[in-house]
Coordinates of C-alpha atoms in Angstrom, one line a residue:
X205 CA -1.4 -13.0 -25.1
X206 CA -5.3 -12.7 -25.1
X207 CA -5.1 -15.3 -22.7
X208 CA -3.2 -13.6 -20.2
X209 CA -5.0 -11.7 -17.1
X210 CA -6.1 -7.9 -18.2
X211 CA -4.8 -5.2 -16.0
X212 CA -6.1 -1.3 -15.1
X213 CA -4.2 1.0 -13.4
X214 CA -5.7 3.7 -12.4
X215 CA -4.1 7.6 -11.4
X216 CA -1.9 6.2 -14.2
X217 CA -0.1 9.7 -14.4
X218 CA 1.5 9.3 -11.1
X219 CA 4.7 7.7 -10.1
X220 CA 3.5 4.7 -8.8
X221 CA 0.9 4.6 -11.7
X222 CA 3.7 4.9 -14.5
X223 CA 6.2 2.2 -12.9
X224 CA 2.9 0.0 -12.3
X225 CA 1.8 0.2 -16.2
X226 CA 5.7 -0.1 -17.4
X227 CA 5.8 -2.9 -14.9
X228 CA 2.7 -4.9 -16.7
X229 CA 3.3 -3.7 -20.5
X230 CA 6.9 -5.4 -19.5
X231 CA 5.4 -8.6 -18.4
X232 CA 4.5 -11.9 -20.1
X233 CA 2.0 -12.8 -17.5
X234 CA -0.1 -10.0 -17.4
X235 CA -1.7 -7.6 -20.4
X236 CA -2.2 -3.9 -19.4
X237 CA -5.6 -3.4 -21.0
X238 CA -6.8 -0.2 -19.4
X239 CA -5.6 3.5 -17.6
X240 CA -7.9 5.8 -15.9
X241 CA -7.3 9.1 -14.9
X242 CA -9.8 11.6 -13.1
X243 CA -11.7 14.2 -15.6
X244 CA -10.1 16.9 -17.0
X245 CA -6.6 15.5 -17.0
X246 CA -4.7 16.3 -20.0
X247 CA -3.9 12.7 -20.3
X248 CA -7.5 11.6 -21.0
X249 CA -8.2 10.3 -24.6
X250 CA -4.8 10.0 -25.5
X251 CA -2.6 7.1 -26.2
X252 CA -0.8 6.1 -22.4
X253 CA 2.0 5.1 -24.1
X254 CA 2.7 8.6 -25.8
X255 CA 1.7 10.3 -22.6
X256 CA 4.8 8.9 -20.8
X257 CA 7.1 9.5 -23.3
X258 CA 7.3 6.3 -25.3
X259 CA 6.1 4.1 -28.0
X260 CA 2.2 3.9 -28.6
X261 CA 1.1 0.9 -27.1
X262 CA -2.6 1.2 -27.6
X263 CA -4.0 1.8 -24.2
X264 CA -6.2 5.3 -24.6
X265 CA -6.4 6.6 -21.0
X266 CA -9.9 7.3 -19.6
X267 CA -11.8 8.7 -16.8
X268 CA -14.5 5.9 -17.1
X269 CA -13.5 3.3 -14.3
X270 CA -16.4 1.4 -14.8
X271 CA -16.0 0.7 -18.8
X272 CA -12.0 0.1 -18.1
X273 CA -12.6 -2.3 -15.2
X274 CA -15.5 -4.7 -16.9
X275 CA -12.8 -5.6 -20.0
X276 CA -10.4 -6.4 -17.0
X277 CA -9.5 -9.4 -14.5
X278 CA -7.9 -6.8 -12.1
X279 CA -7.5 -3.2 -11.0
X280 CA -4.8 -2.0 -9.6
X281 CA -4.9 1.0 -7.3
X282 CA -2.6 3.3 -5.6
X283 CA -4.4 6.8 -6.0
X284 CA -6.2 8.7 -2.4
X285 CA -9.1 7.1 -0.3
X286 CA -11.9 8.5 -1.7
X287 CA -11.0 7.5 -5.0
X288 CA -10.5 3.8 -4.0
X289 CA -13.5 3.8 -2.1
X290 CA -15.4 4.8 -5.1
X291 CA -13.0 2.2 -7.3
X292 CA -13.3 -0.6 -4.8
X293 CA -17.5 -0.5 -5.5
X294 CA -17.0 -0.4 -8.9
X295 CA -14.3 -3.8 -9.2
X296 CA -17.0 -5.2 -7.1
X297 CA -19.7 -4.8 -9.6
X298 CA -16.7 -5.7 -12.4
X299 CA -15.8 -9.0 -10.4
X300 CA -12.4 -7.6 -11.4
X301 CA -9.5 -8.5 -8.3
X302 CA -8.9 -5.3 -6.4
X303 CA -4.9 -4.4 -5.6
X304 CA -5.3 -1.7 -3.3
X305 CA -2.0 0.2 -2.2
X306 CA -3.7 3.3 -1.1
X307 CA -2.8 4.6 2.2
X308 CA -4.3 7.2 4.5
X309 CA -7.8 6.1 4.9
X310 CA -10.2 6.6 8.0
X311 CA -12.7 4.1 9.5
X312 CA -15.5 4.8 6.9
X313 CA -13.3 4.4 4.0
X314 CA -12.2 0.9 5.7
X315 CA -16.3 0.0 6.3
X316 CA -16.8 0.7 2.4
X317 CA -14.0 -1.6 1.6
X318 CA -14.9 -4.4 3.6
X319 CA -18.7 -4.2 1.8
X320 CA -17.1 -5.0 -1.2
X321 CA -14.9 -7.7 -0.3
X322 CA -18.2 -8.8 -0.3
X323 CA -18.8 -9.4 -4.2
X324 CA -15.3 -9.6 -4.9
X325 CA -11.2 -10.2 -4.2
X326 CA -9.5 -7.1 -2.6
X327 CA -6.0 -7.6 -1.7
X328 CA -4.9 -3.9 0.8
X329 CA -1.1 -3.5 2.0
X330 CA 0.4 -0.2 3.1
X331 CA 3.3 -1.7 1.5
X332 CA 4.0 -4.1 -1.5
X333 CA 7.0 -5.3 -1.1
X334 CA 8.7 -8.8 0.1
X335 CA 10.9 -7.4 2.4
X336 CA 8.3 -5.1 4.6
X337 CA 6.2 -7.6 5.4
X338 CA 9.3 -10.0 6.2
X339 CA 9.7 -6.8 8.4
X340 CA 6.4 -6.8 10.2
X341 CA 6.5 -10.4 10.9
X342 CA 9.9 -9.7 13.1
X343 CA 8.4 -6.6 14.7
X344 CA 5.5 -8.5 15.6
X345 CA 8.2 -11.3 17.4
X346 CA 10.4 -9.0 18.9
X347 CA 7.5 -7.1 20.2
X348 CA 6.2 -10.6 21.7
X349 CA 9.7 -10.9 23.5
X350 CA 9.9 -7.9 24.5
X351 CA 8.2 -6.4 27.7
X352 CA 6.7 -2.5 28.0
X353 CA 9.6 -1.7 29.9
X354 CA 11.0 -1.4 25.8
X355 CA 9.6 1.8 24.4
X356 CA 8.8 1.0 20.6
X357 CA 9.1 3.9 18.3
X358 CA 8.7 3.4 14.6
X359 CA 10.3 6.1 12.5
X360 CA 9.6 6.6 8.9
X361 CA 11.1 8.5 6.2
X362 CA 9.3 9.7 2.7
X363 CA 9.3 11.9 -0.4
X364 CA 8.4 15.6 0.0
X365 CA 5.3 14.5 -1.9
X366 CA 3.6 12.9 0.2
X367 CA 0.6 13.7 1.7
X368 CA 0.1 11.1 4.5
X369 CA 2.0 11.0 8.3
X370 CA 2.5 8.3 9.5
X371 CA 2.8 6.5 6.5
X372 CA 0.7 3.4 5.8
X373 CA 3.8 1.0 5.9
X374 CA 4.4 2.4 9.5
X375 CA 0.8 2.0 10.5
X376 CA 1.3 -1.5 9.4
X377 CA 4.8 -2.1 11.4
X378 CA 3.1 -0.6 14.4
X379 CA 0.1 -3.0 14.4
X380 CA 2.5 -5.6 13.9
X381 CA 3.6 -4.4 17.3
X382 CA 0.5 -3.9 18.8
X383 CA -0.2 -7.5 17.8
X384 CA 3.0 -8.3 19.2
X385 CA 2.2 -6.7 22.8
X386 CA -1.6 -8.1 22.9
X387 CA -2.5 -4.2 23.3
X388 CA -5.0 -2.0 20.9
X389 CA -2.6 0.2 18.9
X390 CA -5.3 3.1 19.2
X391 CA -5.6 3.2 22.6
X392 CA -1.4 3.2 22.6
X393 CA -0.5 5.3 19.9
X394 CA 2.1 8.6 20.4
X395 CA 2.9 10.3 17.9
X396 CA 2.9 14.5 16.9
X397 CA 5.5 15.6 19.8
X398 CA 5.8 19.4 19.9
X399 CA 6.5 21.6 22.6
X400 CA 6.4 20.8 26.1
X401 CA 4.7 17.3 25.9
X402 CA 5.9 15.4 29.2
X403 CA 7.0 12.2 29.5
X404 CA 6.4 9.2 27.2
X405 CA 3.3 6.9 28.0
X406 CA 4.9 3.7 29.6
X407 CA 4.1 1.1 27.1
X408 CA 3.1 3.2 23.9
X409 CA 3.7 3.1 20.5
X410 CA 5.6 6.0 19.0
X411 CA 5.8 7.2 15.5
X412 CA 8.0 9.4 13.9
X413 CA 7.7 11.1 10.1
X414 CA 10.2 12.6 8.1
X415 CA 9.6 14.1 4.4
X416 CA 12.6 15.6 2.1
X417 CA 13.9 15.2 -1.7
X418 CA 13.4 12.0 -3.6
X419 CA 13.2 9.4 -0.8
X420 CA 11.4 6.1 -1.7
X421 CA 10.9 4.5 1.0
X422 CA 12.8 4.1 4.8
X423 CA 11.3 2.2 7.9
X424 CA 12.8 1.7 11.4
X425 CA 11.8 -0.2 14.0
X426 CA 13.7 0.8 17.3
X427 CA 13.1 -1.1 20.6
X428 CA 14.7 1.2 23.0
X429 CA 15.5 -0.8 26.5
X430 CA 17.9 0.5 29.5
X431 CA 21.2 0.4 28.3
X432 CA 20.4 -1.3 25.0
X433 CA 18.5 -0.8 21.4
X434 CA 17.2 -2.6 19.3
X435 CA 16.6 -1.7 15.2
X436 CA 15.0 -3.6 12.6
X437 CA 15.3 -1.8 9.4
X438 CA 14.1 -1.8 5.8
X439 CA 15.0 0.9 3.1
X440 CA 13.8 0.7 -0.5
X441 CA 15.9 2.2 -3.3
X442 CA 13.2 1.6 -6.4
X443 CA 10.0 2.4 -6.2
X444 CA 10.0 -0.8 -8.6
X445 CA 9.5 -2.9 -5.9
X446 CA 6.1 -1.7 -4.9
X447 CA 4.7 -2.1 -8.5
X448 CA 6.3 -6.0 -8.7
X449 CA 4.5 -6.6 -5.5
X450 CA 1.4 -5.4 -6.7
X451 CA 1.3 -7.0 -10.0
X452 CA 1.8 -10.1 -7.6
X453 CA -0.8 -9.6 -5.8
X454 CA -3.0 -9.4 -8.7
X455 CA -2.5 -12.6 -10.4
X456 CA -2.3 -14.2 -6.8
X457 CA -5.9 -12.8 -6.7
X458 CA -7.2 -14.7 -9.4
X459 CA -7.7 -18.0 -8.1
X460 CA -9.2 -16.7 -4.7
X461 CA -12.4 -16.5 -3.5
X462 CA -14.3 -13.2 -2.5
X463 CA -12.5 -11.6 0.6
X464 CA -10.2 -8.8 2.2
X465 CA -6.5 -10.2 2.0
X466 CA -3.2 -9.0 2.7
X467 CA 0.2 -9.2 1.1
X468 CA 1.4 -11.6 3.7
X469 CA -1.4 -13.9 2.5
X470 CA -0.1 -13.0 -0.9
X471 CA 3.1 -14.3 -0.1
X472 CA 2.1 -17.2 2.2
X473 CA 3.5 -15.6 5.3

């Protein structure tokens, strides 16, 4: 087992941090060998295990990134920008792979990443999972076939807990489209309708947000023509799926050389 590649999860008390460490402590080709959590968090010096309601398994939760990532092959990291900026410098200096499935960041927090990707392996999605990315690589056709006379509008639906609009998976699906059209998705972006807005831009990108109850995870892509619509769809069900893709990414991560990748490099897509 010794053998097998460490793992730290960090803002281990969250959702995605507890189905990522269940994920690894459930898998024989990873060991979870670390949990950080920020200071003062009741968690901190305690036995994760216990924390979540289970058996002891040994891993004391910490608010020392630095000391947890340097005992580790990889770090995996779905927390808030600022953190994973702060995280992404620190794997660096670790040489420990980087899973980042953080959304919401701005420009600078993107610059900061890309320094490190420098010194070491950082594999960013706005979504882990198989079938999303399957999902951008059709938007990105159908956009292709599809003229500006087709109003694109990606519409995306999440927890009540989250902080983000639009989400990072439907940033992703509309670059996808972007890419699609040979058009800057910043300069085409429409998004935040209220009130009396006029007409949609010919050509632009729309995105849509919803937030209520428990919902994991739904993304549209509607094509909207004269008399006819497309919609490509994905909806996740477990939040499961985000943590497999991760740990995925991870070990893919091992045997690559310093650099900014993506899950569809992950999956060979």
């Amino acid at each position: 087992m010794s053998d097998l590649p460490g793992i730290v999860v960090t803002g281990v008390s969250g959702r995605m941090g507890q189905m990522l460490a269940r994920e690894i402590g459930a898998s024989d080709r990873a060991r979870l060998v670390g949990a950080v959590e920020r200071a003062g968090h009741d968690w901190i010096g305690r036995d994760l295990g216990a924390c979540m309601g289970s058996a002891p398994n040994g891993v004391i939760v910490t608010d020392d990134p630095l000391t947890a990532f340097a005992k580790a092959q990889a770090v995996i990291d779905f927390t808030a920008p600022v953190a994973t900026v702060e995280f992404a410098a620190l794997a660096a200096q670790a040489r420990a792979v980087h899973v980042i499935g953080t959304t919401g960041f701005e420009p600078h927090h993107l610059e900061k990443i890309a320094a490190a990707a420098r010194h070491a392996v950082i594999v960013r999605a706005g979504n882990m999972s198989l079938g999303v990315n399957l999902l951008t690589l059709l938007t990105k056709k159908v956009a292709q076939a599809l003229d500006a006379d087709w109003d694109i509008e990606v519409i995306e639906a999440h927890h009540n807990k989250k902080v983000d609009a639009p989400s990072g998976t439907a940033l992703m699906l509309g670059q996808a489209a972007a890419d699609g059209r040979g058009i800057s998705l910043e300069d085409n972006t429409e998004s935040g309708r209220d009130g009396i807005t006029g007409a949609r831009k010919h050509g632009a990108i729309g995105f849509s947000a919803i937030r209520g109850g428990d919902i994991v995870g739904e993304h549209d892509v509607l094509f909207a023509g004269a008399g006819e619509r497309i919609v490509l769809r994905h909806v996740a069900t477990d939040r499961a799926i985000f943590a497999r893709g991760a740990l995925k990414a991870a070990l893919w991560g091992q045997d690559q050389k310093p650099g900014e990748y993506s899950m569809l490099d992950v999956l060979g897509l």
